[in-house]
mmCIF file of N, CA and C in Angstrom:
data_model
loop_
_atom_site.group_PDB
_atom_site.id
_atom_site.type_symbol
_atom_site.label_atom_id
_atom_site.label_comp_id
_atom_site.label_asym_id
_atom_site.label_seq_id
_atom_site.Cartn_x
_atom_site.Cartn_y
_atom_site.Cartn_z
ATOM 1 N N PRO A 282 0.804 -1.191 0.000
ATOM 2 C CA PRO A 282 0.000 0.000 0.000
ATOM 3 C C PRO A 282 0.852 1.262 0.000
ATOM 4 N N ALA A 283 1.862 1.320 0.875
ATOM 5 C CA ALA A 283 2.704 2.516 0.944
ATOM 6 C C ALA A 283 3.497 2.693 -0.337
ATOM 7 N N ALA A 284 3.909 1.571 -0.920
ATOM 8 C CA ALA A 284 4.688 1.648 -2.163
ATOM 9 C C ALA A 284 3.822 2.149 -3.307
ATOM 10 N N SER A 285 2.560 1.723 -3.336
ATOM 11 C CA SER A 285 1.688 2.177 -4.411
ATOM 12 C C SER A 285 1.358 3.651 -4.268
ATOM 13 N N ALA A 286 1.325 4.141 -3.049
ATOM 14 C CA ALA A 286 1.054 5.565 -2.835
ATOM 15 C C ALA A 286 2.226 6.422 -3.281
ATOM 16 N N GLN A 287 3.414 5.848 -3.228
ATOM 17 C CA GLN A 287 4.596 6.606 -3.614
ATOM 18 C C GLN A 287 4.962 6.379 -5.081
ATOM 19 N N ARG A 288 4.183 5.593 -5.773
ATOM 20 C CA ARG A 288 4.452 5.320 -7.178
ATOM 21 C C ARG A 288 4.413 6.626 -7.953
ATOM 22 N N ARG A 289 5.467 6.896 -8.676
ATOM 23 C CA ARG A 289 5.505 8.162 -9.410
ATOM 24 C C ARG A 289 4.799 8.005 -10.748
ATOM 25 N N THR A 290 4.206 9.057 -11.189
ATOM 26 C CA THR A 290 3.521 9.048 -12.474
ATOM 27 C C THR A 290 4.461 9.619 -13.526
ATOM 28 N N VAL A 291 4.521 8.940 -14.626
ATOM 29 C CA VAL A 291 5.362 9.362 -15.734
ATOM 30 C C VAL A 291 4.453 9.856 -16.840
ATOM 31 N N ALA A 292 4.733 11.036 -17.324
ATOM 32 C CA ALA A 292 3.906 11.602 -18.391
ATOM 33 C C ALA A 292 4.261 10.961 -19.723
ATOM 34 N N ALA A 293 3.288 10.886 -20.598
ATOM 35 C CA ALA A 293 3.526 10.380 -21.945
ATOM 36 C C ALA A 293 4.411 11.360 -22.697
ATOM 37 N N ALA A 294 5.226 10.827 -23.597
ATOM 38 C CA ALA A 294 6.115 11.665 -24.394
ATOM 39 C C ALA A 294 5.282 12.546 -25.324
ATOM 40 N N PRO A 295 5.744 13.766 -25.593
ATOM 41 C CA PRO A 295 5.005 14.629 -26.521
ATOM 42 C C PRO A 295 5.054 14.058 -27.945
ATOM 43 N N PHE A 296 4.141 14.534 -28.762
ATOM 44 C CA PHE A 296 4.011 14.015 -30.120
ATOM 45 C C PHE A 296 5.314 14.112 -30.896
ATOM 46 N N HIS A 297 5.995 15.251 -30.839
ATOM 47 C CA HIS A 297 7.215 15.407 -31.632
ATOM 48 C C HIS A 297 8.291 14.409 -31.205
ATOM 49 N N ALA A 298 8.334 14.054 -29.935
ATOM 50 C CA ALA A 298 9.309 13.058 -29.477
ATOM 51 C C ALA A 298 8.946 11.670 -29.995
ATOM 52 N N ARG A 299 7.657 11.319 -29.916
ATOM 53 C CA ARG A 299 7.223 10.009 -30.422
ATOM 54 C C ARG A 299 7.444 9.911 -31.918
ATOM 55 N N ALA A 300 7.095 10.983 -32.644
ATOM 56 C CA ALA A 300 7.272 10.978 -34.098
ATOM 57 C C ALA A 300 8.757 10.901 -34.456
ATOM 58 N N GLY A 301 9.582 11.631 -33.745
ATOM 59 C CA GLY A 301 11.017 11.606 -34.016
ATOM 60 C C GLY A 301 11.620 10.234 -33.775
ATOM 61 N N ARG A 302 11.255 9.604 -32.646
ATOM 62 C CA ARG A 302 11.758 8.251 -32.375
ATOM 63 C C ARG A 302 11.265 7.267 -33.425
ATOM 64 N N SER A 303 10.016 7.434 -33.845
ATOM 65 C CA SER A 303 9.461 6.528 -34.848
ATOM 66 C C SER A 303 10.144 6.710 -36.202
ATOM 67 N N LEU A 304 10.391 7.951 -36.591
ATOM 68 C CA LEU A 304 11.092 8.191 -37.859
ATOM 69 C C LEU A 304 12.514 7.653 -37.811
ATOM 70 N N LEU A 305 13.180 7.824 -36.678
ATOM 71 C CA LEU A 305 14.525 7.283 -36.534
ATOM 72 C C LEU A 305 14.511 5.763 -36.662
ATOM 73 N N LEU A 306 13.515 5.123 -36.093
ATOM 74 C CA LEU A 306 13.395 3.679 -36.213
ATOM 75 C C LEU A 306 13.169 3.262 -37.666
ATOM 76 N N VAL A 307 12.359 4.024 -38.397
ATOM 77 C CA VAL A 307 12.130 3.711 -39.808
ATOM 78 C C VAL A 307 13.426 3.835 -40.602
ATOM 79 N N VAL A 308 14.188 4.895 -40.351
ATOM 80 C CA VAL A 308 15.466 5.079 -41.051
ATOM 81 C C VAL A 308 16.422 3.941 -40.704
ATOM 82 N N GLN A 309 16.465 3.534 -39.441
ATOM 83 C CA GLN A 309 17.336 2.431 -39.045
ATOM 84 C C GLN A 309 16.863 1.110 -39.642
ATOM 85 N N SER A 310 15.563 0.912 -39.742
ATOM 86 C CA SER A 310 15.031 -0.345 -40.254
ATOM 87 C C SER A 310 15.222 -0.479 -41.761
ATOM 88 N N ILE A 311 14.982 0.580 -42.480
ATOM 89 C CA ILE A 311 15.058 0.530 -43.942
ATOM 90 C C ILE A 311 16.433 0.929 -44.441
ATOM 91 N N GLY A 312 17.039 1.890 -43.796
ATOM 92 C CA GLY A 312 18.352 2.361 -44.210
ATOM 93 C C GLY A 312 18.232 3.659 -44.981
ATOM 94 N N TRP A 313 19.081 4.622 -44.631
ATOM 95 C CA TRP A 313 18.989 5.928 -45.283
ATOM 96 C C TRP A 313 19.276 5.846 -46.777
ATOM 97 N N PRO A 314 20.198 4.976 -47.261
ATOM 98 C CA PRO A 314 20.401 4.949 -48.717
ATOM 99 C C PRO A 314 19.157 4.504 -49.480
ATOM 100 N N VAL A 315 18.482 3.491 -48.963
ATOM 101 C CA VAL A 315 17.270 3.014 -49.634
ATOM 102 C C VAL A 315 16.192 4.087 -49.577
ATOM 103 N N LEU A 316 16.080 4.778 -48.446
ATOM 104 C CA LEU A 316 15.071 5.831 -48.337
ATOM 105 C C LEU A 316 15.354 6.989 -49.288
ATOM 106 N N VAL A 317 16.622 7.367 -49.431
ATOM 107 C CA VAL A 317 16.968 8.462 -50.354
ATOM 108 C C VAL A 317 16.597 8.077 -51.783
ATOM 109 N N LEU A 318 16.988 6.879 -52.194
ATOM 110 C CA LEU A 318 16.649 6.440 -53.549
ATOM 111 C C LEU A 318 15.147 6.219 -53.710
ATOM 112 N N ALA A 319 14.474 5.762 -52.649
ATOM 113 C CA ALA A 319 13.018 5.567 -52.721
ATOM 114 C C ALA A 319 12.303 6.900 -52.887
ATOM 115 N N LEU A 320 12.792 7.936 -52.215
ATOM 116 C CA LEU A 320 12.185 9.263 -52.398
ATOM 117 C C LEU A 320 12.359 9.745 -53.834
ATOM 118 N N ALA A 321 13.528 9.499 -54.414
ATOM 119 C CA ALA A 321 13.741 9.861 -55.827
ATOM 120 C C ALA A 321 12.803 9.065 -56.731
ATOM 121 N N GLY A 322 12.650 7.781 -56.439
ATOM 122 C CA GLY A 322 11.738 6.952 -57.228
ATOM 123 C C GLY A 322 10.289 7.386 -57.076
ATOM 124 N N ALA A 323 9.893 7.730 -55.869
ATOM 125 C CA ALA A 323 8.520 8.207 -55.644
ATOM 126 C C ALA A 323 8.289 9.529 -56.365
ATOM 127 N N TRP A 324 9.296 10.386 -56.332
ATOM 128 C CA TRP A 324 9.184 11.661 -57.051
ATOM 129 C C TRP A 324 9.007 11.419 -58.547
ATOM 130 N N ARG A 325 9.776 10.482 -59.097
ATOM 131 C CA ARG A 325 9.654 10.179 -60.533
ATOM 132 C C ARG A 325 8.284 9.589 -60.850
ATOM 133 N N LEU A 326 7.799 8.701 -59.992
ATOM 134 C CA LEU A 326 6.461 8.134 -60.225
ATOM 135 C C LEU A 326 5.399 9.218 -60.197
ATOM 136 N N GLY A 327 5.535 10.152 -59.275
ATOM 137 C CA GLY A 327 4.582 11.259 -59.205
ATOM 138 C C GLY A 327 4.677 12.172 -60.405
ATOM 139 N N ALA A 328 5.910 12.438 -60.857
ATOM 140 C CA ALA A 328 6.103 13.313 -62.012
ATOM 141 C C ALA A 328 5.568 12.672 -63.287
ATOM 142 N N GLN A 329 5.686 11.350 -63.378
ATOM 143 C CA GLN A 329 5.204 10.647 -64.572
ATOM 144 C C GLN A 329 3.715 10.329 -64.487
ATOM 145 N N ARG A 330 3.139 10.573 -63.322
ATOM 146 C CA ARG A 330 1.738 10.228 -63.081
ATOM 147 C C ARG A 330 1.466 8.772 -63.480
ATOM 148 N N ALA A 331 2.306 7.900 -62.956
ATOM 149 C CA ALA A 331 2.234 6.478 -63.297
ATOM 150 C C ALA A 331 0.905 5.881 -62.832
ATOM 151 N N ARG A 332 0.166 5.344 -63.755
ATOM 152 C CA ARG A 332 -1.111 4.712 -63.441
ATOM 153 C C ARG A 332 -1.086 3.220 -63.778
ATOM 154 N N ASP A 333 0.105 2.682 -63.966
ATOM 155 C CA ASP A 333 0.220 1.257 -64.233
ATOM 156 C C ASP A 333 0.061 0.484 -62.921
ATOM 157 N N PRO A 334 -0.089 -0.822 -62.977
ATOM 158 C CA PRO A 334 -0.304 -1.589 -61.743
ATOM 159 C C PRO A 334 0.819 -1.413 -60.707
ATOM 160 N N LEU A 335 2.066 -1.331 -61.150
ATOM 161 C CA LEU A 335 3.159 -1.154 -60.200
ATOM 162 C C LEU A 335 3.077 0.199 -59.503
ATOM 163 N N GLY A 336 2.820 1.252 -60.259
ATOM 164 C CA GLY A 336 2.698 2.579 -59.659
ATOM 165 C C GLY A 336 1.546 2.659 -58.673
ATOM 166 N N LEU A 337 0.424 2.036 -59.018
ATOM 167 C CA LEU A 337 -0.720 2.030 -58.114
ATOM 168 C C LEU A 337 -0.445 1.196 -56.862
ATOM 169 N N ALA A 338 0.249 0.064 -57.027
ATOM 170 C CA ALA A 338 0.591 -0.759 -55.867
ATOM 171 C C ALA A 338 1.543 -0.011 -54.937
ATOM 172 N N LEU A 339 2.532 0.677 -55.505
ATOM 173 C CA LEU A 339 3.459 1.446 -54.675
ATOM 174 C C LEU A 339 2.737 2.589 -53.962
ATOM 175 N N GLY A 340 1.797 3.219 -54.657
ATOM 176 C CA GLY A 340 1.006 4.267 -54.026
ATOM 177 C C GLY A 340 0.171 3.733 -52.882
ATOM 178 N N ALA A 341 -0.435 2.564 -53.080
ATOM 179 C CA ALA A 341 -1.233 1.949 -52.015
ATOM 180 C C ALA A 341 -0.353 1.578 -50.828
ATOM 181 N N TRP A 342 0.844 1.082 -51.109
ATOM 182 C CA TRP A 342 1.778 0.743 -50.037
ATOM 183 C C TRP A 342 2.176 1.997 -49.261
ATOM 184 N N ALA A 343 2.398 3.084 -49.985
ATOM 185 C CA ALA A 343 2.781 4.341 -49.327
ATOM 186 C C ALA A 343 1.652 4.866 -48.437
ATOM 187 N N VAL A 344 0.421 4.804 -48.930
ATOM 188 C CA VAL A 344 -0.724 5.241 -48.125
ATOM 189 C C VAL A 344 -0.845 4.356 -46.885
ATOM 190 N N THR A 345 -0.654 3.062 -47.060
ATOM 191 C CA THR A 345 -0.699 2.139 -45.929
ATOM 192 C C THR A 345 0.353 2.514 -44.893
ATOM 193 N N PHE A 346 1.563 2.806 -45.351
ATOM 194 C CA PHE A 346 2.619 3.199 -44.421
ATOM 195 C C PHE A 346 2.237 4.450 -43.649
ATOM 196 N N VAL A 347 1.757 5.457 -44.359
ATOM 197 C CA VAL A 347 1.420 6.726 -43.711
ATOM 198 C C VAL A 347 0.308 6.530 -42.680
ATOM 199 N N VAL A 348 -0.731 5.783 -43.033
ATOM 200 C CA VAL A 348 -1.852 5.574 -42.109
ATOM 201 C C VAL A 348 -1.394 4.813 -40.868
ATOM 202 N N PHE A 349 -0.674 3.717 -41.068
ATOM 203 C CA PHE A 349 -0.249 2.925 -39.917
ATOM 204 C C PHE A 349 0.849 3.616 -39.120
ATOM 205 N N PHE A 350 1.689 4.412 -39.774
ATOM 206 C CA PHE A 350 2.673 5.210 -39.043
ATOM 207 C C PHE A 350 1.957 6.211 -38.144
ATOM 208 N N ALA A 351 0.927 6.857 -38.690
ATOM 209 C CA ALA A 351 0.154 7.819 -37.898
ATOM 210 C C ALA A 351 -0.510 7.128 -36.704
ATOM 211 N N VAL A 352 -1.036 5.938 -36.910
ATOM 212 C CA VAL A 352 -1.629 5.184 -35.802
ATOM 213 C C VAL A 352 -0.544 4.842 -34.776
ATOM 214 N N GLY A 353 0.653 4.508 -35.270
ATOM 215 C CA GLY A 353 1.735 4.127 -34.380
ATOM 216 C C GLY A 353 2.240 5.252 -33.495
ATOM 217 N N VAL A 354 2.119 6.494 -33.952
ATOM 218 C CA VAL A 354 2.608 7.611 -33.129
ATOM 219 C C VAL A 354 1.484 8.306 -32.369
ATOM 220 N N MET A 355 0.291 7.742 -32.416
ATOM 221 C CA MET A 355 -0.805 8.321 -31.639
ATOM 222 C C MET A 355 -0.470 8.268 -30.156
ATOM 223 N N ARG A 356 -1.107 9.107 -29.415
ATOM 224 C CA ARG A 356 -0.855 9.201 -27.977
ATOM 225 C C ARG A 356 -1.315 7.923 -27.277
ATOM 226 N N VAL A 357 -0.407 7.342 -26.543
ATOM 227 C CA VAL A 357 -0.713 6.189 -25.702
ATOM 228 C C VAL A 357 -0.115 6.458 -24.326
ATOM 229 N N GLY A 358 -0.491 5.650 -23.379
ATOM 230 C CA GLY A 358 0.079 5.784 -22.044
ATOM 231 C C GLY A 358 1.571 5.475 -22.070
ATOM 232 N N PRO A 359 2.320 6.046 -21.151
ATOM 233 C CA PRO A 359 3.775 5.849 -21.149
ATOM 234 C C PRO A 359 4.181 4.381 -21.064
ATOM 235 N N GLU A 360 3.367 3.578 -20.429
ATOM 236 C CA GLU A 360 3.717 2.160 -20.310
ATOM 237 C C GLU A 360 3.544 1.405 -21.621
ATOM 238 N N TYR A 361 2.864 2.022 -22.610
ATOM 239 C CA TYR A 361 2.626 1.374 -23.894
ATOM 240 C C TYR A 361 3.444 1.977 -25.036
ATOM 241 N N GLU A 362 4.261 2.977 -24.759
ATOM 242 C CA GLU A 362 5.030 3.618 -25.829
ATOM 243 C C GLU A 362 6.004 2.651 -26.491
ATOM 244 N N ARG A 363 6.528 1.722 -25.717
ATOM 245 C CA ARG A 363 7.447 0.729 -26.281
ATOM 246 C C ARG A 363 6.727 -0.117 -27.334
ATOM 247 N N TYR A 364 5.486 -0.484 -27.060
ATOM 248 C CA TYR A 364 4.710 -1.287 -28.006
ATOM 249 C C TYR A 364 4.349 -0.472 -29.248
ATOM 250 N N SER A 365 4.117 0.802 -29.055
ATOM 251 C CA SER A 365 3.830 1.684 -30.178
ATOM 252 C C SER A 365 5.029 1.755 -31.118
ATOM 253 N N LEU A 366 6.209 1.861 -30.537
ATOM 254 C CA LEU A 366 7.428 1.904 -31.336
ATOM 255 C C LEU A 366 7.657 0.568 -32.051
ATOM 256 N N GLU A 367 7.364 -0.521 -31.377
ATOM 257 C CA GLU A 367 7.481 -1.834 -32.000
ATOM 258 C C GLU A 367 6.523 -1.951 -33.185
ATOM 259 N N PHE A 368 5.322 -1.400 -33.035
ATOM 260 C CA PHE A 368 4.344 -1.415 -34.118
ATOM 261 C C PHE A 368 4.874 -0.655 -35.336
ATOM 262 N N VAL A 369 5.484 0.504 -35.106
ATOM 263 C CA VAL A 369 6.046 1.290 -36.209
ATOM 264 C C VAL A 369 7.158 0.492 -36.895
ATOM 265 N N GLY A 370 7.967 -0.207 -36.118
ATOM 266 C CA GLY A 370 9.013 -1.044 -36.715
ATOM 267 C C GLY A 370 8.431 -2.130 -37.605
ATOM 268 N N ARG A 371 7.339 -2.712 -37.171
ATOM 269 C CA ARG A 371 6.691 -3.739 -37.998
ATOM 270 C C ARG A 371 6.091 -3.143 -39.267
ATOM 271 N N VAL A 372 5.564 -1.934 -39.159
ATOM 272 C CA VAL A 372 5.036 -1.254 -40.345
ATOM 273 C C VAL A 372 6.171 -0.983 -41.333
ATOM 274 N N ALA A 373 7.317 -0.552 -40.821
ATOM 275 C CA ALA A 373 8.468 -0.299 -41.697
ATOM 276 C C ALA A 373 8.896 -1.579 -42.413
ATOM 277 N N HIS A 374 8.926 -2.686 -41.688
ATOM 278 C CA HIS A 374 9.312 -3.945 -42.322
ATOM 279 C C HIS A 374 8.264 -4.437 -43.313
ATOM 280 N N ALA A 375 7.001 -4.193 -43.029
ATOM 281 C CA ALA A 375 5.940 -4.625 -43.942
ATOM 282 C C ALA A 375 5.943 -3.827 -45.239
ATOM 283 N N THR A 376 6.370 -2.581 -45.175
ATOM 284 C CA THR A 376 6.379 -1.750 -46.379
ATOM 285 C C THR A 376 7.775 -1.657 -47.005
ATOM 286 N N TYR A 377 8.717 -2.388 -46.462
ATOM 287 C CA TYR A 377 10.086 -2.379 -46.987
ATOM 288 C C TYR A 377 10.155 -2.760 -48.471
ATOM 289 N N PRO A 378 9.431 -3.777 -48.929
ATOM 290 C CA PRO A 378 9.504 -4.112 -50.359
ATOM 291 C C PRO A 378 9.141 -2.932 -51.267
ATOM 292 N N ALA A 379 8.172 -2.141 -50.873
ATOM 293 C CA ALA A 379 7.808 -0.972 -51.685
ATOM 294 C C ALA A 379 8.945 0.030 -51.713
ATOM 295 N N ALA A 380 9.624 0.210 -50.581
ATOM 296 C CA ALA A 380 10.753 1.131 -50.534
ATOM 297 C C ALA A 380 11.879 0.645 -51.444
ATOM 298 N N VAL A 381 12.118 -0.644 -51.464
ATOM 299 C CA VAL A 381 13.181 -1.190 -52.312
ATOM 300 C C VAL A 381 12.819 -1.043 -53.790
ATOM 301 N N ILE A 382 11.580 -1.296 -54.141
ATOM 302 C CA ILE A 382 11.160 -1.136 -55.540
ATOM 303 C C ILE A 382 11.266 0.331 -55.956
ATOM 304 N N ALA A 383 10.786 1.230 -55.111
ATOM 305 C CA ALA A 383 10.888 2.657 -55.419
ATOM 306 C C ALA A 383 12.352 3.092 -55.480
ATOM 307 N N ALA A 384 13.194 2.525 -54.623
ATOM 308 C CA ALA A 384 14.628 2.835 -54.664
ATOM 309 C C ALA A 384 15.240 2.377 -55.982
ATOM 310 N N GLY A 385 14.812 1.220 -56.463
ATOM 311 C CA GLY A 385 15.288 0.747 -57.764
ATOM 312 C C GLY A 385 14.871 1.680 -58.892
ATOM 313 N N LEU A 386 13.635 2.172 -58.813
ATOM 314 C CA LEU A 386 13.181 3.139 -59.828
ATOM 315 C C LEU A 386 13.982 4.433 -59.744
ATOM 316 N N GLY A 387 14.261 4.889 -58.526
ATOM 317 C CA GLY A 387 15.059 6.101 -58.350
ATOM 318 C C GLY A 387 16.479 5.929 -58.849
ATOM 319 N N ALA A 388 17.079 4.776 -58.568
ATOM 320 C CA ALA A 388 18.442 4.511 -59.031
ATOM 321 C C ALA A 388 18.485 4.415 -60.556
ATOM 322 N N ALA A 389 17.500 3.768 -61.145
ATOM 323 C CA ALA A 389 17.461 3.659 -62.611
ATOM 324 C C ALA A 389 17.294 5.024 -63.256
ATOM 325 N N TRP A 390 16.452 5.864 -62.674
ATOM 326 C CA TRP A 390 16.283 7.220 -63.205
ATOM 327 C C TRP A 390 17.585 8.002 -63.091
ATOM 328 N N ALA A 391 18.243 7.920 -61.931
ATOM 329 C CA ALA A 391 19.502 8.648 -61.741
ATOM 330 C C ALA A 391 20.565 8.141 -62.697
ATOM 331 N N TRP A 392 20.587 6.853 -62.950
ATOM 332 C CA TRP A 392 21.583 6.269 -63.852
ATOM 333 C C TRP A 392 21.433 6.825 -65.264
ATOM 334 N N ARG A 393 20.199 7.072 -65.681
ATOM 335 C CA ARG A 393 19.950 7.575 -67.034
ATOM 336 C C ARG A 393 20.011 9.095 -67.131
ATOM 337 N N SER A 394 20.244 9.783 -66.014
ATOM 338 C CA SER A 394 20.134 11.239 -65.995
ATOM 339 C C SER A 394 21.461 11.983 -66.023
ATOM 340 N N GLY A 395 22.480 11.377 -66.500
ATOM 341 C CA GLY A 395 23.753 12.082 -66.614
ATOM 342 C C GLY A 395 24.784 11.590 -65.614
ATOM 343 N N MET A 396 26.006 12.047 -65.826
ATOM 344 C CA MET A 396 27.137 11.550 -65.054
ATOM 345 C C MET A 396 27.070 11.934 -63.572
ATOM 346 N N VAL A 397 26.629 13.138 -63.262
ATOM 347 C CA VAL A 397 26.596 13.569 -61.856
ATOM 348 C C VAL A 397 25.615 12.718 -61.065
ATOM 349 N N LEU A 398 24.386 12.586 -61.553
ATOM 350 C CA LEU A 398 23.395 11.774 -60.835
ATOM 351 C C LEU A 398 23.766 10.292 -60.853
ATOM 352 N N ARG A 399 24.407 9.836 -61.911
ATOM 353 C CA ARG A 399 24.866 8.449 -61.960
ATOM 354 C C ARG A 399 25.892 8.200 -60.862
ATOM 355 N N THR A 400 26.807 9.127 -60.688
ATOM 356 C CA THR A 400 27.830 8.991 -59.645
ATOM 357 C C THR A 400 27.196 9.014 -58.256
ATOM 358 N N ILE A 401 26.260 9.924 -58.047
ATOM 359 C CA ILE A 401 25.563 9.988 -56.753
ATOM 360 C C ILE A 401 24.818 8.675 -56.500
ATOM 361 N N ALA A 402 24.152 8.163 -57.522
ATOM 362 C CA ALA A 402 23.421 6.906 -57.369
ATOM 363 C C ALA A 402 24.376 5.763 -57.038
ATOM 364 N N LEU A 403 25.534 5.732 -57.676
ATOM 365 C CA LEU A 403 26.511 4.685 -57.368
ATOM 366 C C LEU A 403 26.983 4.765 -55.925
ATOM 367 N N VAL A 404 27.238 5.975 -55.443
ATOM 368 C CA VAL A 404 27.687 6.146 -54.061
ATOM 369 C C VAL A 404 26.594 5.705 -53.089
ATOM 370 N N VAL A 405 25.361 6.104 -53.354
ATOM 371 C CA VAL A 405 24.262 5.736 -52.460
ATOM 372 C C VAL A 405 23.998 4.232 -52.529
ATOM 373 N N LEU A 406 24.070 3.640 -53.723
ATOM 374 C CA LEU A 406 23.908 2.187 -53.837
ATOM 375 C C LEU A 406 25.025 1.454 -53.115
ATOM 376 N N ALA A 407 26.247 1.961 -53.207
ATOM 377 C CA ALA A 407 27.360 1.346 -52.486
ATOM 378 C C ALA A 407 27.138 1.427 -50.981
ATOM 379 N N ALA A 408 26.610 2.553 -50.512
ATOM 380 C CA ALA A 408 26.310 2.685 -49.080
ATOM 381 C C ALA A 408 25.224 1.701 -48.669
ATOM 382 N N ALA A 409 24.226 1.509 -49.522
ATOM 383 C CA ALA A 409 23.157 0.550 -49.217
ATOM 384 C C ALA A 409 23.716 -0.871 -49.151
ATOM 385 N N MET A 410 24.575 -1.217 -50.105
ATOM 386 C CA MET A 410 25.162 -2.556 -50.100
ATOM 387 C C MET A 410 26.079 -2.750 -48.902
ATOM 388 N N ALA A 411 26.861 -1.730 -48.558
ATOM 389 C CA ALA A 411 27.750 -1.829 -47.399
ATOM 390 C C ALA A 411 26.940 -2.015 -46.117
ATOM 391 N N GLY A 412 25.836 -1.284 -45.992
ATOM 392 C CA GLY A 412 24.977 -1.452 -44.818
ATOM 393 C C GLY A 412 24.375 -2.841 -44.752
ATOM 394 N N GLY A 413 23.926 -3.352 -45.886
ATOM 395 C CA GLY A 413 23.356 -4.696 -45.915
ATOM 396 C C GLY A 413 24.379 -5.764 -45.592
ATOM 397 N N ILE A 414 25.571 -5.638 -46.146
ATOM 398 C CA ILE A 414 26.636 -6.608 -45.867
ATOM 399 C C ILE A 414 27.041 -6.537 -44.393
ATOM 400 N N SER A 415 27.126 -5.330 -43.860
ATOM 401 C CA SER A 415 27.468 -5.162 -42.449
ATOM 402 C C SER A 415 26.447 -5.832 -41.545
ATOM 403 N N GLU A 416 25.167 -5.623 -41.831
ATOM 404 C CA GLU A 416 24.113 -6.263 -41.036
ATOM 405 C C GLU A 416 24.173 -7.778 -41.172
ATOM 406 N N TRP A 417 24.449 -8.262 -42.367
ATOM 407 C CA TRP A 417 24.524 -9.710 -42.595
ATOM 408 C C TRP A 417 25.683 -10.303 -41.813
ATOM 409 N N ILE A 418 26.827 -9.646 -41.792
ATOM 410 C CA ILE A 418 27.975 -10.147 -41.059
ATOM 411 C C ILE A 418 27.678 -10.163 -39.552
ATOM 412 N N ARG A 419 27.048 -9.122 -39.051
ATOM 413 C CA ARG A 419 26.683 -9.094 -37.625
ATOM 414 C C ARG A 419 25.658 -10.166 -37.287
ATOM 415 N N TRP A 420 24.794 -10.481 -38.211
ATOM 416 C CA TRP A 420 23.751 -11.471 -37.981
ATOM 417 C C TRP A 420 24.333 -12.885 -37.903
ATOM 418 N N ARG A 421 25.328 -13.148 -38.737
ATOM 419 C CA ARG A 421 25.941 -14.479 -38.784
ATOM 420 C C ARG A 421 26.598 -14.732 -37.498
#
């Protein structure tokens, strides 16, 4: 009884802190090189107004990510924030294939867009491969 009376209350983290931690987790889960190339690929899909099945599937995946990310950073009690962050990590992993496909589209566009963008794409692809190999070595 005395211990429960002295139990301290912890306030829930503010929205910007939850969103920041969640975004950091997404970057760590997917990798900044893949995200950079995926943003370029998404930009190209938007500029081309792609209405083919792949473009529509990637758009649906992106909407799914945004909706579930928003649900993941909603206000919860402090004791449940860890589970909220875990949920965001699962959302990142579930939408990872779309990020990789969009990254491939971004890399292909950069490759065809001249020497400067080709070089940047090579550097970012090398960083993505180095990150993947590093994770694989740590996993083994």
